[in-house]
Amino acid sequence: MNARTRTTLIATALVLGVAAGPATAASPVRVASHQDATRTGSLDTAALKAAIADVGKPGADATAALVRVGGAEGTWRGSAGVHDIETNRPADPGARFRAGSVTKVFTAAVVLQLAGEARVDLNKPVRAYLPDLIPAAYDQVTVRQLLNHTSGIPSTGSGGDTLDYWYAHRLESRDPADVVREATAQKPDFAPGTKQHYDNIGYTVAGLLIERVTGDSYAHQLSRRILRPLHLNDTSVTGTATTIRGRHNHGYQVFAKADGTTELVDVSVWGEGDTFAAGDLISTTADLERFTRALFTGHVVRGPLLKEMFTLPDASVRDVKTGKRAAYSVGLTTMRLGGRDVWGKTGGRWGYNTVIGAAMSPTGELARTLVYSVNSTDAKGTDMNRTAQRIMIAAFGAPDAS
């Protein structure tokens, strides 16, 4: 890899969109585990089992966890916790869930496919494709900068910043074009390409760009280009639906009560909000594992364009929050775990945390993949959920010393 692709340890890269915080179950729950170590290889299966052993128990920070580890070094499947805290039925290992910002990887892949067809130029200003939507103040923002979070387009206001507010408005959705107009009516956060700020807005614009270039809906293009060819039959775009269609484990969120105690509230029913192409996907661990393998082995994005997903911005570009080197490429993010580079993406929606990740061997082989869905009880926290963190470390190893 060249200088632009050298990675750095940035813990916040994998923390964004994942959760933290202990929870107290609203009613007693029992853990129900299902593990199948089909081929252990060099995997620490004991650590993987231990990582999810407490899921679903009173006081745990997750009510369910579904895990799939694969690659040349071995495979392991595990699930733990409950389908819901009312019946205490075991968690369904084949359940669907909200994948959150893992959607961004799919969106980036579609844009890169269009670039491979010469229908999109990554170096071209976005305004050339959406002149009626992107104002002159943003005429220097390129397509690549949308995808690697260096556009400088600011976030949009949510209308409130409390859990109670979001819950009260959970069934609402916004037109993505209106979201973009609100964002671009503000002054840029920084000159495009000079800093990195992870957010949804770039991928909201990217979804609209896909629709404009193809003359088709984002959902249909995603299905035609990725979901159907890879047979991802349990993956779909939510759209205006507020429920997870098909079998799914319930998601819960810790809410504070007036008397100072907490309770778990079922947040499985929740609208798209303003996520669109940035976070609107529903999937399963089996589908995401299949997608991860296909992506990393060049069966989704082919040729030189795949390198865009493993190329960081120039070393001078710093994260606006941490001041550290930018850790997001086109669609993915990276950090050092267990002495090697791990590339992937987290996702967080209320009640659900998701990860896809992979590490390559020195010879270019897909050494290890990880996909998990953790029904975290604080899925939008600022720190990483402890269950999710244990799974990550069990699969790849601890973060390298900075």
XYZ file of N, CA, C and O in Angstrom, residues 135-278:
576
model
N -25.920 24.018 -4.131
C -25.705 25.433 -4.459
C -24.246 25.740 -4.794
O -23.346 24.921 -4.565
N -24.035 26.936 -5.309
C -22.698 27.337 -5.752
C -21.672 27.322 -4.631
O -20.476 27.123 -4.870
N -22.119 27.520 -3.403
C -21.193 27.515 -2.267
C -20.490 26.172 -2.115
O -19.438 26.085 -1.463
N -21.051 25.131 -2.719
C -20.479 23.794 -2.616
C -20.044 23.264 -3.982
O -19.967 22.052 -4.186
N -19.723 24.170 -4.894
C -19.422 23.727 -6.256
C -18.062 23.054 -6.395
O -17.745 22.502 -7.439
N -17.244 23.062 -5.334
C -15.946 22.394 -5.388
C -15.960 21.003 -4.759
O -14.967 20.292 -4.786
N -17.082 20.615 -4.174
C -17.174 19.310 -3.527
C -17.242 18.213 -4.584
O -18.127 18.225 -5.442
N -16.327 17.263 -4.510
C -16.309 16.179 -5.486
C -17.091 14.960 -4.973
O -17.401 14.851 -3.788
N -17.357 14.050 -5.878
C -18.064 12.822 -5.513
C -17.251 12.025 -4.495
O -17.786 11.505 -3.514
N -15.938 11.924 -4.707
C -15.100 11.191 -3.761
C -15.192 11.800 -2.368
O -15.222 11.074 -1.351
N -15.220 13.112 -2.278
C -15.279 13.775 -0.972
C -16.599 13.516 -0.249
O -16.637 13.492 0.978
N -17.668 13.308 -1.000
C -18.917 12.872 -0.363
C -18.710 11.550 0.352
O -19.161 11.338 1.480
N -18.013 10.639 -0.341
C -17.917 9.259 0.108
C -16.867 9.042 1.193
O -16.941 8.074 1.943
N -15.868 9.931 1.282
C -14.873 9.762 2.348
C -14.992 10.835 3.434
O -14.073 11.046 4.221
N -16.144 11.482 3.474
C -16.504 12.391 4.576
C -15.603 13.618 4.672
O -15.356 14.138 5.758
N -15.107 14.082 3.532
C -14.276 15.292 3.528
C -14.930 16.428 2.742
O -14.250 17.358 2.308
N -16.246 16.385 2.567
C -16.947 17.371 1.737
C -17.081 18.731 2.410
O -17.191 19.752 1.735
N -17.142 18.757 3.738
C -17.384 20.013 4.445
C -18.842 20.396 4.532
O -19.182 21.422 5.130
N -19.730 19.589 3.953
C -21.168 19.870 4.077
C -21.572 19.613 5.527
O -21.297 18.543 6.072
N -22.213 20.561 6.183
C -22.518 20.406 7.608
C -23.683 19.463 7.863
O -24.475 19.153 6.976
N -23.756 19.026 9.107
C -24.880 18.196 9.531
C -26.153 19.024 9.555
O -26.119 20.251 9.655
N -27.269 18.316 9.506
C -28.545 18.993 9.648
C -29.041 18.852 11.076
O -28.702 17.887 11.773
N -29.837 19.801 11.520
C -30.396 19.733 12.861
C -31.496 18.703 12.943
O -32.279 18.522 12.016
N -31.555 17.975 14.077
C -32.567 16.934 14.240
C -33.866 17.481 14.808
O -34.873 16.791 14.847
N -33.829 18.720 15.292
C -35.009 19.286 15.923
C -35.046 19.038 17.410
O -35.852 19.605 18.133
N -34.155 18.204 17.906
C -34.071 17.906 19.330
C -32.873 17.030 19.590
O -32.353 16.389 18.685
N -32.416 17.011 20.825
C -31.219 16.238 21.116
C -31.387 15.294 22.302
O -30.420 14.874 22.919
N -32.621 14.967 22.615
C -32.871 14.045 23.721
C -33.497 12.759 23.199
O -34.179 12.746 22.165
N -33.287 11.694 23.953
C -33.884 10.417 23.589
C -35.413 10.507 23.568
O -36.063 9.950 22.676
N -35.975 11.201 24.531
C -37.429 11.340 24.579
C -37.960 12.023 23.323
O -39.010 11.648 22.792
N -37.236 13.040 22.830
C -37.664 13.723 21.601
C -37.619 12.754 20.419
O -38.571 12.655 19.644
N -36.500 12.060 20.280
C -36.356 11.139 19.153
C -37.415 10.043 19.211
O -37.949 9.644 18.171
N -37.688 9.557 20.387
C -38.686 8.500 20.515
C -40.078 9.018 20.130
O -40.842 8.331 19.449
N -40.392 10.242 20.543
C -41.693 10.825 20.215
C -41.869 11.005 18.711
O -42.995 10.975 18.199
N -40.754 11.191 17.990
C -40.803 11.429 16.540
C -40.292 10.221 15.747
O -39.938 10.359 14.576
N -40.305 9.043 16.356
C -39.675 7.871 15.760
C -40.350 7.387 14.492
O -39.727 6.677 13.688
N -41.613 7.731 14.274
C -42.319 7.236 13.094
C -42.224 8.185 11.905
O -42.783 7.917 10.845
N -41.494 9.265 12.069
C -41.410 10.278 11.015
C -40.263 9.978 10.053
O -39.265 9.371 10.417
N -40.423 10.416 8.828
C -39.383 10.335 7.821
C -39.286 11.684 7.111
O -40.261 12.443 7.068
N -38.125 11.966 6.548
C -37.921 13.216 5.829
C -37.510 12.939 4.393
O -36.803 11.958 4.109
N -37.923 13.811 3.507
C -37.493 13.737 2.120
C -35.989 14.017 2.079
O -35.535 15.045 2.564
N -35.185 13.105 1.505
C -33.733 13.323 1.498
C -33.317 14.607 0.786
O -32.327 15.232 1.176
N -34.054 15.017 -0.235
C -33.719 16.273 -0.910
C -33.889 17.456 0.035
O -33.092 18.409 0.017
N -34.909 17.412 0.885
C -35.100 18.482 1.871
C -33.964 18.494 2.882
O -33.522 19.566 3.338
N -33.492 17.317 3.256
C -32.356 17.234 4.183
C -31.130 17.895 3.565
O -30.415 18.662 4.228
N -30.877 17.631 2.293
C -29.724 18.217 1.613
C -29.876 19.735 1.494
O -28.920 20.492 1.699
N -31.077 20.200 1.171
C -31.294 21.649 1.071
C -31.041 22.346 2.402
O -30.443 23.426 2.452
N -31.485 21.714 3.487
C -31.251 22.302 4.805
C -29.762 22.371 5.111
O -29.261 23.374 5.629
N -29.045 21.301 4.794
C -27.615 21.259 5.084
C -26.836 22.269 4.256
O -25.983 22.997 4.775
N -27.119 22.329 2.962
C -26.341 23.198 2.081
C -26.777 24.653 2.147
O -26.130 25.523 1.546
N -27.833 24.944 2.889
C -28.195 26.342 3.144
C -27.274 26.962 4.189
O -27.236 28.189 4.347
N -26.514 26.112 4.894
C -25.560 26.587 5.892
C -24.185 26.799 5.250
O -23.913 26.329 4.148
N -23.332 27.477 5.985
C -21.957 27.658 5.528
C -21.203 26.343 5.666
O -21.471 25.559 6.580
N -20.241 26.097 4.772
C -19.449 24.871 4.887
C -18.714 24.809 6.232
O -18.294 25.833 6.772
N -18.556 23.595 6.743
C -17.789 23.405 7.974
C -16.309 23.643 7.747
O -15.589 24.086 8.655
N -15.839 23.323 6.540
C -14.430 23.510 6.182
C -14.310 23.385 4.672
O -15.243 22.927 3.994
N -13.177 23.802 4.142
C -12.945 23.688 2.703
C -12.896 22.219 2.316
O -12.278 21.405 3.014
N -13.551 21.829 1.221
C -13.600 20.404 0.852
C -12.208 19.812 0.693
O -11.311 20.431 0.116
N -12.053 18.617 1.240
C -10.799 17.894 1.113
C -9.755 18.218 2.161
O -8.691 17.596 2.176
N -10.046 19.159 3.064
C -9.037 19.576 4.039
C -9.181 18.900 5.401
O -8.222 18.819 6.160
N -10.373 18.432 5.733
C -10.623 17.778 7.002
C -11.598 16.632 6.777
O -12.181 16.495 5.701
N -11.800 15.832 7.821
C -12.765 14.741 7.727
C -13.750 14.838 8.887
O -13.362 15.019 10.036
N -15.038 14.745 8.539
C -16.101 14.773 9.544
C -17.104 13.693 9.172
O -17.854 13.837 8.199
N -17.101 12.604 9.950
C -18.027 11.515 9.668
C -19.457 11.950 9.935
O -19.775 12.475 11.000
N -20.334 11.727 8.960
C -21.734 12.092 9.103
C -22.538 11.400 8.012
O -21.988 10.763 7.114
N -23.861 11.571 8.092
C -24.760 10.955 7.109
C -24.916 11.775 5.839
O -25.285 11.235 4.791
N -24.673 13.072 5.901
C -25.106 13.960 4.818
C -24.470 13.610 3.474
O -25.128 13.646 2.432
N -23.195 13.247 3.475
C -22.552 12.911 2.208
C -23.215 11.742 1.513
O -23.345 11.712 0.285
N -23.659 10.766 2.290
C -24.293 9.588 1.707
C -25.755 9.832 1.357
O -26.308 9.149 0.489
N -26.369 10.806 2.004
C -27.702 11.231 1.563
C -27.605 11.832 0.164
O -28.393 11.511 -0.729
N -26.597 12.685 -0.032
C -26.365 13.257 -1.362
C -26.012 12.156 -2.355
O -26.507 12.140 -3.492
N -25.193 11.205 -1.932
C -24.781 10.133 -2.834
C -25.976 9.304 -3.302
O -26.045 8.888 -4.464
N -26.932 9.055 -2.397
C -28.132 8.326 -2.795
C -28.924 9.071 -3.851
O -29.433 8.469 -4.818
N -29.017 10.387 -3.692
C -29.726 11.204 -4.684
C -28.956 11.256 -6.000
O -29.553 11.299 -7.076
N -27.632 11.256 -5.916
C -26.816 11.221 -7.129
C -27.065 9.924 -7.895
O -27.196 9.931 -9.131
N -27.121 8.804 -7.178
C -27.419 7.524 -7.829
C -28.751 7.602 -8.569
O -28.869 7.147 -9.719
N -29.748 8.175 -7.922
C -31.066 8.264 -8.557
C -31.034 9.157 -9.788
O -31.657 8.856 -10.817
N -30.306 10.281 -9.706
C -30.260 11.201 -10.844
C -29.525 10.588 -12.026
O -29.982 10.691 -13.182
N -28.401 9.949 -11.761
C -27.586 9.397 -12.844
C -28.283 8.221 -13.529
O -28.219 8.068 -14.755
N -28.970 7.402 -12.741
C -29.603 6.204 -13.304
C -31.043 6.420 -13.739
O -31.592 5.603 -14.487
N -31.683 7.498 -13.265
C -33.099 7.700 -13.536
C -33.959 6.654 -12.852
O -35.068 6.343 -13.311
N -33.466 6.105 -11.762
C -34.120 5.001 -11.076
C -34.047 5.261 -9.580
O -33.294 6.116 -9.108
N -34.815 4.510 -8.797
C -34.776 4.690 -7.349
C -33.508 4.082 -6.762
O -32.943 3.117 -7.312
N -33.067 4.634 -5.662
C -31.913 4.103 -4.948
C -32.149 2.642 -4.570
O -31.275 1.785 -4.765
N -33.336 2.345 -4.043
C -33.643 0.988 -3.590
C -33.556 -0.018 -4.736
O -33.010 -1.116 -4.574
N -34.073 0.357 -5.916
C -34.054 -0.582 -7.039
C -32.641 -0.777 -7.566
O -32.250 -1.899 -7.933
N -31.852 0.297 -7.624
C -30.473 0.162 -8.078
C -29.668 -0.713 -7.128
O -28.859 -1.538 -7.561
N -29.890 -0.550 -5.828
C -29.205 -1.379 -4.848
C -29.573 -2.846 -5.039
O -28.711 -3.736 -5.015
N -30.853 -3.097 -5.247
C -31.314 -4.460 -5.455
C -30.746 -5.056 -6.735
O -30.237 -6.186 -6.745
N -30.806 -4.291 -7.820
C -30.362 -4.806 -9.116
C -28.866 -5.055 -9.161
O -28.398 -6.027 -9.774
N -28.105 -4.205 -8.512
C -26.652 -4.256 -8.630
C -25.974 -5.130 -7.574
O -24.898 -5.681 -7.824
N -26.576 -5.240 -6.393
C -25.903 -5.944 -5.300
C -26.765 -7.037 -4.681
O -26.355 -8.191 -4.579
N -27.978 -6.696 -4.262
C -28.777 -7.654 -3.501
C -29.139 -8.886 -4.319
O -28.952 -10.026 -3.852
N -29.653 -8.693 -5.524
C -30.045 -9.842 -6.339
C -28.844 -10.648 -6.837
O -28.856 -11.885 -6.751
N -27.808 -10.009 -7.385
C -26.660 -10.804 -7.846
C -26.006 -11.646 -6.757
O -25.515 -12.741 -7.023
N -25.986 -11.137 -5.518
C -25.360 -11.868 -4.418
C -26.355 -12.740 -3.658
O -25.996 -13.386 -2.681
N -27.607 -12.736 -4.100
C -28.668 -13.521 -3.441
C -28.826 -13.128 -1.976
O -28.972 -13.994 -1.101
N -28.814 -11.841 -1.726
C -29.037 -11.329 -0.371
C -30.542 -11.168 -0.175
O -31.095 -10.075 -0.158
N -31.197 -12.294 -0.009
C -32.659 -12.330 -0.044
C -33.318 -11.749 1.199
O -34.515 -11.464 1.187
N -32.559 -11.618 2.286
C -33.117 -11.063 3.515
C -32.676 -9.624 3.760
O -32.817 -9.107 4.870
N -32.133 -8.988 2.734
C -31.662 -7.609 2.843
C -32.556 -6.704 2.015
O -32.894 -7.026 0.881
N -32.921 -5.561 2.593
C -33.824 -4.644 1.897
C -33.660 -3.238 2.441
O -33.061 -3.021 3.500
N -34.195 -2.289 1.698
C -34.244 -0.892 2.132
C -35.564 -0.665 2.851
O -36.627 -1.071 2.369
N -35.505 -0.021 3.992
C -36.707 0.205 4.790
C -37.725 1.060 4.068
O -38.922 0.780 4.075
N -37.265 2.149 3.449
C -38.193 3.096 2.829
C -39.053 3.759 3.886
O -38.559 4.179 4.933
N -40.325 3.824 3.648
C -41.231 4.482 4.594
C -41.756 3.549 5.671
O -42.481 3.979 6.571
N -41.396 2.272 5.597
C -41.871 1.316 6.593
C -41.252 1.610 7.952
O -40.097 2.033 8.049
N -41.993 1.378 9.004
C -41.485 1.602 10.359
C -41.227 0.289 11.098
O -40.707 0.312 12.217
N -41.576 -0.820 10.493
C -41.376 -2.128 11.116
C -40.316 -2.918 10.353
O -40.029 -2.628 9.186
N -39.750 -3.901 11.018
C -38.817 -4.822 10.381
C -39.641 -5.999 9.877
O -40.174 -6.775 10.672
N -39.779 -6.123 8.585
C -40.576 -7.203 8.024
C -39.858 -8.534 8.211
O -38.652 -8.634 8.046
N -40.624 -9.566 8.534
C -40.044 -10.880 8.722
C -39.564 -11.100 10.144
O -39.760 -10.276 11.033
N -38.911 -12.220 10.379
C -38.460 -12.590 11.711
C -37.360 -11.656 12.185
O -36.419 -11.347 11.447
N -37.468 -11.206 13.412
C -36.462 -10.310 13.973
C -36.522 -10.367 15.492
O -37.582 -10.599 16.072
N -35.384 -10.163 16.122
C -35.322 -10.035 17.566
C -35.607 -8.595 17.939
O -35.149 -7.669 17.262
N -36.360 -8.390 19.000
C -36.747 -7.037 19.383
C -35.539 -6.244 19.870
O -34.629 -6.783 20.503
N -35.553 -4.953 19.542
C -34.536 -4.046 20.040
C -35.080 -3.229 21.197
O -36.264 -2.865 21.205
N -34.225 -2.939 22.166
C -34.645 -2.203 23.366
C -33.671 -1.067 23.651
O -32.495 -1.117 23.287
N -34.181 -0.059 24.319
C -33.375 1.089 24.703
C -33.645 1.411 26.171
O -34.792 1.367 26.626
N -32.586 1.739 26.905
C -32.743 2.164 28.291
C -33.299 3.582 28.327
O -32.741 4.494 27.718
N -34.413 3.766 29.041
C -35.012 5.076 29.250
C -34.970 5.402 30.740
O -35.177 4.526 31.589
N -34.724 6.656 31.056
C -34.762 7.100 32.445
C -36.208 7.399 32.846
O -36.964 7.998 32.084
N -36.581 6.965 34.038
C -37.917 7.226 34.578
C -37.874 8.423 35.528
O -36.811 8.837 35.984
N -39.038 8.975 35.810
C -39.124 10.173 36.645
C -38.580 9.940 38.053
O -38.073 10.865 38.698
N -38.650 8.700 38.531
C -38.194 8.420 39.895
C -36.697 8.113 39.962
O -36.183 7.719 41.016
N -35.998 8.301 38.847
C -34.566 8.075 38.832
C -34.135 6.686 38.432
O -32.942 6.434 38.234
N -35.065 5.758 38.314
C -34.742 4.413 37.856
C -34.781 4.365 36.329
O -35.074 5.374 35.676
N -34.484 3.215 35.773
C -34.514 3.058 34.322
C -35.409 1.898 33.935
O -35.737 1.036 34.750
N -35.810 1.893 32.684
C -36.605 0.798 32.144
C -36.201 0.547 30.706
O -35.676 1.442 30.024
N -36.428 -0.679 30.245
C -36.191 -1.004 28.852
C -37.477 -0.799 28.064
O -38.525 -1.309 28.436
N -37.376 -0.049 26.973
C -38.510 0.223 26.108
C -38.243 -0.413 24.745
O -37.149 -0.287 24.190
N -39.231 -1.110 24.225
C -39.115 -1.743 22.915
C -39.069 -0.670 21.826
O -39.995 0.126 21.681
N -37.963 -0.634 21.082
C -37.792 0.367 20.019
C -37.682 -0.307 18.651
O -37.099 0.248 17.715
N -38.249 -1.496 18.536
C -38.174 -2.230 17.271
C -38.893 -1.508 16.143
O -38.503 -1.614 14.973
N -39.965 -0.783 16.472
C -40.705 -0.015 15.470
C -40.134 1.397 15.456
O -40.220 2.124 16.445
N -39.530 1.763 14.324
C -38.877 3.073 14.226
C -38.798 3.445 12.756
O -38.491 2.602 11.912
N -39.057 4.681 12.435
C -39.053 5.118 11.046
C -37.660 5.386 10.509
O -36.665 5.378 11.232
N -37.600 5.622 9.222
C -36.341 5.891 8.528
C -35.701 7.183 9.004
O -34.473 7.315 9.014
N -36.508 8.161 9.403
C -35.962 9.471 9.754
C -35.340 10.119 8.545
O -35.962 10.216 7.487
N -34.085 10.529 8.660
C -33.414 11.150 7.525
C -32.207 10.329 7.070
O -31.271 10.847 6.482
N -32.235 9.012 7.331
C -31.050 8.203 7.042
C -30.890 7.855 5.560
O -29.784 7.883 5.031
N -31.960 7.461 4.887
C -31.941 7.184 3.448
C -30.741 6.306 3.099
O -30.555 5.258 3.705
N -29.924 6.702 2.136
C -28.802 5.892 1.661
C -27.644 5.853 2.636
O -26.638 5.173 2.384
N -27.775 6.537 3.757
C -26.720 6.529 4.777
C -26.942 5.484 5.848
O -25.996 5.120 6.557
